[in-house]
mmCIF file of C-alpha atoms and ligand atoms in Angstrom:
data_model
loop_
_atom_site.group_PDB
_atom_site.id
_atom_site.type_symbol
_atom_site.label_atom_id
_atom_site.label_comp_id
_atom_site.label_asym_id
_atom_site.label_seq_id
_atom_site.Cartn_x
_atom_site.Cartn_y
_atom_site.Cartn_z
ATOM 1 C CA MET A 1 79.715 96.492 81.851
ATOM 2 C CA ASP A 2 79.449 95.507 85.812
ATOM 3 C CA ILE A 3 82.995 93.570 87.051
ATOM 4 C CA VAL A 4 83.610 92.562 90.578
ATOM 5 C CA LEU A 5 87.197 92.601 91.785
ATOM 6 C CA LEU A 6 87.079 90.384 94.388
ATOM 7 C CA GLY A 7 90.131 88.815 97.044
ATOM 8 C CA PRO A 8 90.834 89.429 100.332
ATOM 9 C CA PRO A 9 92.987 92.461 101.758
ATOM 10 C CA GLY A 10 96.766 93.744 100.067
ATOM 11 C CA ALA A 11 95.770 90.899 96.952
ATOM 12 C CA GLY A 12 95.352 94.342 94.523
ATOM 13 C CA LYS A 13 91.598 95.501 94.406
ATOM 14 C CA GLY A 14 92.562 98.790 94.106
ATOM 15 C CA THR A 15 94.935 98.894 92.246
ATOM 16 C CA GLN A 16 94.199 97.319 89.584
ATOM 17 C CA ALA A 17 90.426 98.638 89.862
ATOM 18 C CA ARG A 18 91.975 102.197 90.108
ATOM 19 C CA ARG A 19 94.029 100.664 86.150
ATOM 20 C CA LEU A 20 91.317 98.566 84.492
ATOM 21 C CA SER A 21 88.700 101.718 85.347
ATOM 22 C CA GLN A 22 91.238 104.249 82.934
ATOM 23 C CA THR A 23 91.052 101.158 80.469
ATOM 24 C CA LEU A 24 87.894 100.474 80.244
ATOM 25 C CA LYS A 25 86.308 104.537 80.723
ATOM 26 C CA ILE A 26 84.301 103.016 84.094
ATOM 27 C CA PRO A 27 83.840 103.867 86.924
ATOM 28 C CA HIS A 28 85.618 102.108 89.632
ATOM 29 C CA VAL A 29 83.287 102.212 92.919
ATOM 30 C CA SER A 30 85.234 101.632 96.299
ATOM 31 C CA THR A 31 83.049 101.118 99.249
ATOM 32 C CA GLY A 32 86.676 101.241 101.494
ATOM 33 C CA ASP A 33 87.375 104.738 99.757
ATOM 34 C CA ILE A 34 83.835 106.188 100.376
ATOM 35 C CA LEU A 35 83.430 105.375 103.732
ATOM 36 C CA ARG A 36 86.886 107.114 104.591
ATOM 37 C CA GLU A 37 86.410 109.914 102.838
ATOM 38 C CA ALA A 38 83.064 109.822 105.034
ATOM 39 C CA ILE A 39 84.826 109.301 107.900
ATOM 40 C CA GLY A 40 87.489 112.335 106.681
ATOM 41 C CA ASP A 41 84.620 114.566 106.742
ATOM 42 C CA GLY A 42 83.950 114.684 110.420
ATOM 43 C CA LYS A 43 80.300 114.959 110.485
ATOM 44 C CA SER A 44 78.633 112.472 107.891
ATOM 45 C CA PRO A 45 76.454 110.542 110.132
ATOM 46 C CA LEU A 46 77.828 107.277 107.381
ATOM 47 C CA GLY A 47 80.953 108.497 108.517
ATOM 48 C CA ARG A 48 80.302 108.066 112.409
ATOM 49 C CA GLU A 49 79.042 104.467 111.887
ATOM 50 C CA ALA A 50 81.319 103.104 109.672
ATOM 51 C CA GLN A 51 84.531 104.245 111.540
ATOM 52 C CA GLU A 52 84.168 101.776 114.537
ATOM 53 C CA TYR A 53 83.759 99.229 112.761
ATOM 54 C CA ILE A 54 86.902 99.625 110.122
ATOM 55 C CA ARG A 55 89.141 100.563 112.704
ATOM 56 C CA ARG A 56 88.505 97.162 114.819
ATOM 57 C CA GLY A 57 89.080 95.211 111.080
ATOM 58 C CA GLU A 58 85.255 94.209 111.324
ATOM 59 C CA LEU A 59 82.666 94.658 108.490
ATOM 60 C CA VAL A 60 80.384 97.512 108.498
ATOM 61 C CA PRO A 61 76.932 96.025 108.373
ATOM 62 C CA ASP A 62 75.229 95.081 104.825
ATOM 63 C CA GLY A 63 71.897 97.041 105.541
ATOM 64 C CA VAL A 64 74.189 100.716 105.292
ATOM 65 C CA MET A 65 76.491 99.147 102.298
ATOM 66 C CA VAL A 66 73.879 97.721 100.631
ATOM 67 C CA ASP A 67 72.104 102.170 100.880
ATOM 68 C CA LEU A 68 75.241 102.966 100.302
ATOM 69 C CA VAL A 69 75.727 101.183 97.037
ATOM 70 C CA GLU A 70 72.814 101.405 95.671
ATOM 71 C CA GLU A 71 72.725 105.678 96.179
ATOM 72 C CA ARG A 72 75.718 104.951 93.962
ATOM 73 C CA LEU A 73 75.043 103.160 91.183
ATOM 74 C CA ARG A 74 72.119 105.278 90.208
ATOM 75 C CA ARG A 75 74.365 107.835 90.117
ATOM 76 C CA LYS A 76 74.467 108.666 85.795
ATOM 77 C CA ASP A 77 78.023 108.020 85.597
ATOM 78 C CA ALA A 78 77.781 104.221 86.649
ATOM 79 C CA ALA A 79 74.481 104.097 84.061
ATOM 80 C CA GLN A 80 77.493 101.915 81.406
ATOM 81 C CA GLY A 81 78.891 99.858 84.600
ATOM 82 C CA VAL A 82 80.924 99.875 87.137
ATOM 83 C CA ILE A 83 83.494 98.631 88.534
ATOM 84 C CA LEU A 84 83.403 97.224 91.958
ATOM 85 C CA ASP A 85 86.435 96.736 94.317
ATOM 86 C CA GLY A 86 85.386 95.478 97.883
ATOM 87 C CA PHE A 87 81.596 95.060 97.681
ATOM 88 C CA PRO A 88 80.300 91.916 98.033
ATOM 89 C CA ARG A 89 81.826 91.567 101.013
ATOM 90 C CA THR A 90 78.426 88.941 102.371
ATOM 91 C CA GLN A 91 76.183 86.406 100.757
ATOM 92 C CA ALA A 92 73.673 89.268 101.370
ATOM 93 C CA GLN A 93 75.307 91.990 99.522
ATOM 94 C CA ALA A 94 76.060 89.691 96.513
ATOM 95 C CA GLU A 95 72.622 89.330 96.773
ATOM 96 C CA ALA A 96 71.331 92.366 97.268
ATOM 97 C CA LEU A 97 73.814 93.194 94.511
ATOM 98 C CA SER A 98 72.348 91.159 91.935
ATOM 99 C CA THR A 99 68.674 92.516 93.165
ATOM 100 C CA LEU A 100 70.159 96.501 92.286
ATOM 101 C CA LEU A 101 71.381 95.878 88.997
ATOM 102 C CA LYS A 102 68.250 93.415 87.815
ATOM 103 C CA ARG A 103 66.159 96.246 87.867
ATOM 104 C CA GLN A 104 68.078 98.097 85.841
ATOM 105 C CA GLY A 105 68.369 94.955 83.176
ATOM 106 C CA ARG A 106 71.733 94.763 84.441
ATOM 107 C CA SER A 107 74.003 91.517 85.941
ATOM 108 C CA VAL A 108 77.469 90.431 87.269
ATOM 109 C CA GLU A 109 79.029 89.653 84.261
ATOM 110 C CA HIS A 110 82.661 88.861 85.734
ATOM 111 C CA VAL A 111 83.912 88.725 89.015
ATOM 112 C CA LEU A 112 87.873 88.692 88.933
ATOM 113 C CA LEU A 113 89.312 86.762 92.058
ATOM 114 C CA LEU A 114 93.011 88.110 93.040
ATOM 115 C CA ASP A 115 94.382 84.697 94.954
ATOM 116 C CA VAL A 116 97.606 86.137 97.058
ATOM 117 C CA ASP A 117 99.472 84.179 99.744
ATOM 118 C CA VAL A 118 99.025 84.964 103.224
ATOM 119 C CA GLU A 119 102.807 85.697 103.368
ATOM 120 C CA GLU A 120 102.719 88.275 100.436
ATOM 121 C CA LEU A 121 99.214 89.634 102.040
ATOM 122 C CA THR A 122 100.946 90.557 105.173
ATOM 123 C CA GLN A 123 104.018 92.258 103.227
ATOM 124 C CA ARG A 124 101.870 93.942 101.215
ATOM 125 C CA LEU A 125 99.274 95.789 103.466
ATOM 126 C CA SER A 126 102.768 96.145 106.443
ATOM 127 C CA GLY A 127 104.008 98.560 103.528
ATOM 128 C CA ARG A 128 101.300 99.987 102.302
ATOM 129 C CA ARG A 129 101.375 103.803 102.032
ATOM 130 C CA VAL A 130 98.165 106.587 101.073
ATOM 131 C CA CYS A 131 98.323 109.775 100.202
ATOM 132 C CA LYS A 132 96.446 112.340 101.941
ATOM 133 C CA GLY A 133 95.252 114.589 99.511
ATOM 134 C CA CYS A 134 94.422 112.137 96.567
ATOM 135 C CA GLY A 135 93.890 108.909 97.584
ATOM 136 C CA ALA A 136 97.058 106.936 95.958
ATOM 137 C CA VAL A 137 98.668 104.299 96.492
ATOM 138 C CA TYR A 138 102.084 103.121 97.247
ATOM 139 C CA HIS A 139 104.356 100.695 98.517
ATOM 140 C CA VAL A 140 107.388 101.099 101.272
ATOM 141 C CA ASN A 141 109.321 99.087 99.306
ATOM 142 C CA PHE A 142 107.387 97.465 95.721
ATOM 143 C CA ASN A 143 105.642 101.073 94.424
ATOM 144 C CA PRO A 144 108.054 103.429 96.166
ATOM 145 C CA THR A 145 106.849 107.352 95.660
ATOM 146 C CA LYS A 146 110.438 109.486 94.182
ATOM 147 C CA GLU A 147 111.215 111.453 97.129
ATOM 148 C CA SER A 148 109.991 108.990 100.282
ATOM 149 C CA GLY A 149 106.876 109.887 102.458
ATOM 150 C CA LYS A 150 105.624 112.423 99.294
ATOM 151 C CA CYS A 151 102.843 111.907 97.067
ATOM 152 C CA ASP A 152 104.329 111.248 93.380
ATOM 153 C CA ARG A 153 100.981 112.959 92.271
ATOM 154 C CA CYS A 154 99.640 115.962 94.896
ATOM 155 C CA GLY A 155 102.976 116.178 97.073
ATOM 156 C CA ALA A 156 100.668 115.902 99.870
ATOM 157 C CA ALA A 157 102.260 113.576 102.812
ATOM 158 C CA LEU A 158 101.982 109.616 103.139
ATOM 159 C CA ILE A 159 100.077 108.227 105.715
ATOM 160 C CA GLN A 160 99.775 104.592 107.097
ATOM 161 C CA ARG A 161 96.236 103.331 107.316
ATOM 162 C CA GLU A 162 95.557 102.812 110.952
ATOM 163 C CA ASP A 163 93.916 99.483 109.572
ATOM 164 C CA ASP A 164 96.582 98.295 108.086
ATOM 165 C CA ARG A 165 98.505 97.868 111.803
ATOM 166 C CA GLU A 166 99.177 94.522 112.291
ATOM 167 C CA GLU A 167 96.926 93.450 114.617
ATOM 168 C CA VAL A 168 93.907 94.732 112.507
ATOM 169 C CA VAL A 169 95.068 92.986 109.465
ATOM 170 C CA ARG A 170 95.044 89.564 111.908
ATOM 171 C CA GLU A 171 91.362 90.621 112.430
ATOM 172 C CA ARG A 172 90.761 91.458 108.718
ATOM 173 C CA LEU A 173 91.689 88.124 106.787
ATOM 174 C CA LYS A 174 89.750 86.504 109.351
ATOM 175 C CA VAL A 175 86.495 88.141 108.547
ATOM 176 C CA TYR A 176 87.802 87.983 104.979
ATOM 177 C CA GLU A 177 87.664 84.107 105.409
ATOM 178 C CA ARG A 178 84.669 83.590 107.405
ATOM 179 C CA GLN A 179 82.434 85.887 105.918
ATOM 180 C CA THR A 180 83.916 86.761 101.911
ATOM 181 C CA GLN A 181 85.267 83.561 101.416
ATOM 182 C CA PRO A 182 81.411 81.934 100.680
ATOM 183 C CA LEU A 183 81.646 84.764 97.909
ATOM 184 C CA ILE A 184 83.621 82.119 95.222
ATOM 185 C CA GLN A 185 81.216 79.347 95.658
ATOM 186 C CA PHE A 186 78.427 81.936 94.963
ATOM 187 C CA TYR A 187 79.463 83.239 92.001
ATOM 188 C CA LYS A 188 81.424 80.355 90.906
ATOM 189 C CA GLU A 189 77.690 78.636 90.360
ATOM 190 C CA ARG A 190 76.583 81.628 88.424
ATOM 191 C CA SER A 191 79.873 80.778 86.059
ATOM 192 C CA VAL A 192 80.730 84.771 85.931
ATOM 193 C CA LEU A 193 84.355 83.528 88.432
ATOM 194 C CA HIS A 194 87.811 83.788 87.640
ATOM 195 C CA PRO A 195 90.461 82.935 89.244
ATOM 196 C CA ILE A 196 93.885 84.812 89.048
ATOM 197 C CA GLN A 197 96.861 84.610 89.946
ATOM 198 C CA GLY A 198 97.535 87.857 91.451
ATOM 199 C CA GLN A 199 101.269 87.819 91.785
ATOM 200 C CA GLY A 200 103.337 89.075 89.793
ATOM 201 C CA THR A 201 104.317 92.989 89.064
ATOM 202 C CA VAL A 202 101.484 95.145 88.387
ATOM 203 C CA GLU A 203 101.301 94.888 84.337
ATOM 204 C CA GLU A 204 101.626 91.163 84.398
ATOM 205 C CA ILE A 205 98.538 90.943 86.538
ATOM 206 C CA PHE A 206 96.699 93.796 85.342
ATOM 207 C CA ASP A 207 97.215 91.662 81.673
ATOM 208 C CA ARG A 208 96.282 88.937 83.450
ATOM 209 C CA LEU A 209 92.282 90.525 83.932
ATOM 210 C CA LEU A 210 92.611 92.262 80.977
ATOM 211 C CA LYS A 211 92.846 88.959 78.776
ATOM 212 C CA ILE A 212 89.501 87.966 80.714
ATOM 213 C CA VAL A 213 87.644 91.263 80.016
ATOM 214 C CA GLY A 214 88.665 92.213 76.955
ATOM 215 C CA ARG A 215 90.992 94.841 75.639
ATOM 216 C CA PRO A 216 88.279 97.721 74.996
ATOM 217 C CA HIS A 217 88.766 98.326 70.655
HETATM 218 P P1 ADP B 1 91.095 96.145 101.929
HETATM 219 O O1 ADP B 1 92.032 96.337 101.184
HETATM 220 O O2 ADP B 1 91.166 95.453 103.280
HETATM 221 O O3 ADP B 1 90.156 95.269 100.608
HETATM 222 P P2 ADP B 1 89.038 97.971 102.529
HETATM 223 O O4 ADP B 1 89.195 99.656 102.063
HETATM 224 O O5 ADP B 1 88.165 97.648 101.030
HETATM 225 O O6 ADP B 1 90.182 97.633 102.496
HETATM 226 O O7 ADP B 1 87.895 98.338 102.954
HETATM 227 C C1 ADP B 1 88.548 98.940 104.358
HETATM 228 C C2 ADP B 1 87.667 98.041 105.966
HETATM 229 O O8 ADP B 1 85.970 99.244 105.070
HETATM 230 C C3 ADP B 1 86.774 97.568 105.467
HETATM 231 O O9 ADP B 1 87.662 96.545 106.783
HETATM 232 C C4 ADP B 1 85.571 96.925 106.206
HETATM 233 O O10 ADP B 1 85.732 97.569 108.145
HETATM 234 C C5 ADP B 1 84.993 98.220 105.260
HETATM 235 N N1 ADP B 1 84.143 97.834 104.255
HETATM 236 C C6 ADP B 1 84.882 97.634 103.279
HETATM 237 N N2 ADP B 1 83.939 97.306 101.478
HETATM 238 C C7 ADP B 1 83.010 96.394 102.599
HETATM 239 C C8 ADP B 1 81.720 96.319 102.792
HETATM 240 N N3 ADP B 1 81.748 96.203 101.544
HETATM 241 N N4 ADP B 1 81.538 95.703 103.736
HETATM 242 C C9 ADP B 1 81.777 95.506 104.235
HETATM 243 N N5 ADP B 1 82.030 96.960 105.136
HETATM 244 C C10 ADP B 1 83.186 97.329 104.114
HETATM 245 P P1 ADP B 2 93.789 96.143 97.967
HETATM 246 O O1 ADP B 2 92.790 97.592 97.296
HETATM 247 O O2 ADP B 2 93.054 94.465 97.476
HETATM 248 O O3 ADP B 2 93.377 95.811 99.490
HETATM 249 P P2 ADP B 2 95.801 97.359 97.064
HETATM 250 O O4 ADP B 2 95.844 97.889 95.684
HETATM 251 O O5 ADP B 2 95.805 98.526 98.291
HETATM 252 O O6 ADP B 2 94.975 96.009 97.034
HETATM 253 O O7 ADP B 2 97.302 96.645 96.989
HETATM 254 C C1 ADP B 2 97.716 96.141 98.646
HETATM 255 C C2 ADP B 2 98.977 97.138 98.413
HETATM 256 O O8 ADP B 2 100.725 96.323 98.160
HETATM 257 C C3 ADP B 2 99.527 98.446 97.785
HETATM 258 O O9 ADP B 2 101.037 98.583 98.718
HETATM 259 C C4 ADP B 2 99.811 98.472 96.899
HETATM 260 O O10 ADP B 2 100.884 99.589 96.446
HETATM 261 C C5 ADP B 2 101.043 96.711 97.052
HETATM 262 N N1 ADP B 2 100.914 96.130 96.001
HETATM 263 C C6 ADP B 2 99.724 95.909 94.479
HETATM 264 N N2 ADP B 2 99.672 95.149 93.792
HETATM 265 C C7 ADP B 2 101.375 94.504 93.490
HETATM 266 C C8 ADP B 2 101.787 93.972 93.472
HETATM 267 N N3 ADP B 2 101.357 93.364 92.156
HETATM 268 N N4 ADP B 2 102.875 93.453 93.137
HETATM 269 C C9 ADP B 2 103.449 94.267 94.605
HETATM 270 N N5 ADP B 2 102.720 95.023 96.082
HETATM 271 C C10 ADP B 2 101.960 95.576 94.861
HETATM 272 ZN ZN1 ZN B 3 98.410 112.760 96.501
#
């Protein structure tokens, strides 16, 4: 089963995708995580190319992203489906994804659109903290760690993503409206779009998603 999580920055895509992945036992593919990992490496050409775009809140070019996802989908663990988080983000990416999946006799089965108002998005992004060690995601108010500044899972330090600063967030929200929102219509036409109220507790939203994709037996 191939699932796409769609929604603006801060909508909760990563949080929900991680849970879905555990419950459905299919891999979580976050293009943002893959890019950040490549940047962290310091020497990967992909990381070097992506860094400037991310820092400015702009999208990394489609060609780069499509190659990256193509390679990820070829891996063995992706054979039964993936949960895509942060991809596609443009019409060209959505078309490329359809083509890639079609070659394997697959198609996007559900597009889960997380609907969250701008006020809430801004609060979520400004308080988001991520673990330097394992990538776990927290929020200073909505999902705090037991010990301040320290990951519950691995003990490493928490940091704020550079692109979660206010000026960059404004740009990312604009980029979403301009380049990603058209995908709502794209997937509506293909009858796979499910708009979901993205405000409430993480658990409540997860239940809404499971109602759509179905609980595993
Ligand atoms: P968010 O939490 O805002 O949804 P992500 O972690 O998914 O952010 O992405 C962070 C940044 O990585 C984006 O602002 C963009 O620069 C880059 N990026 C991630 N996925 C894509 C993609 N599919 N196409 C282009 N750029 C991407
Ligand atoms: P995205 O991947 O769409 O950018 P994240 O899953 O990283 O979003 O969530 C953004 C921030 O909001 C994180 O700090 C996360 O802990 C927090 N968050 C996620 N879901 C909720 C929720 N339902 N209510 C409050 N905060 C949330
Ligand atoms: Zn950690």
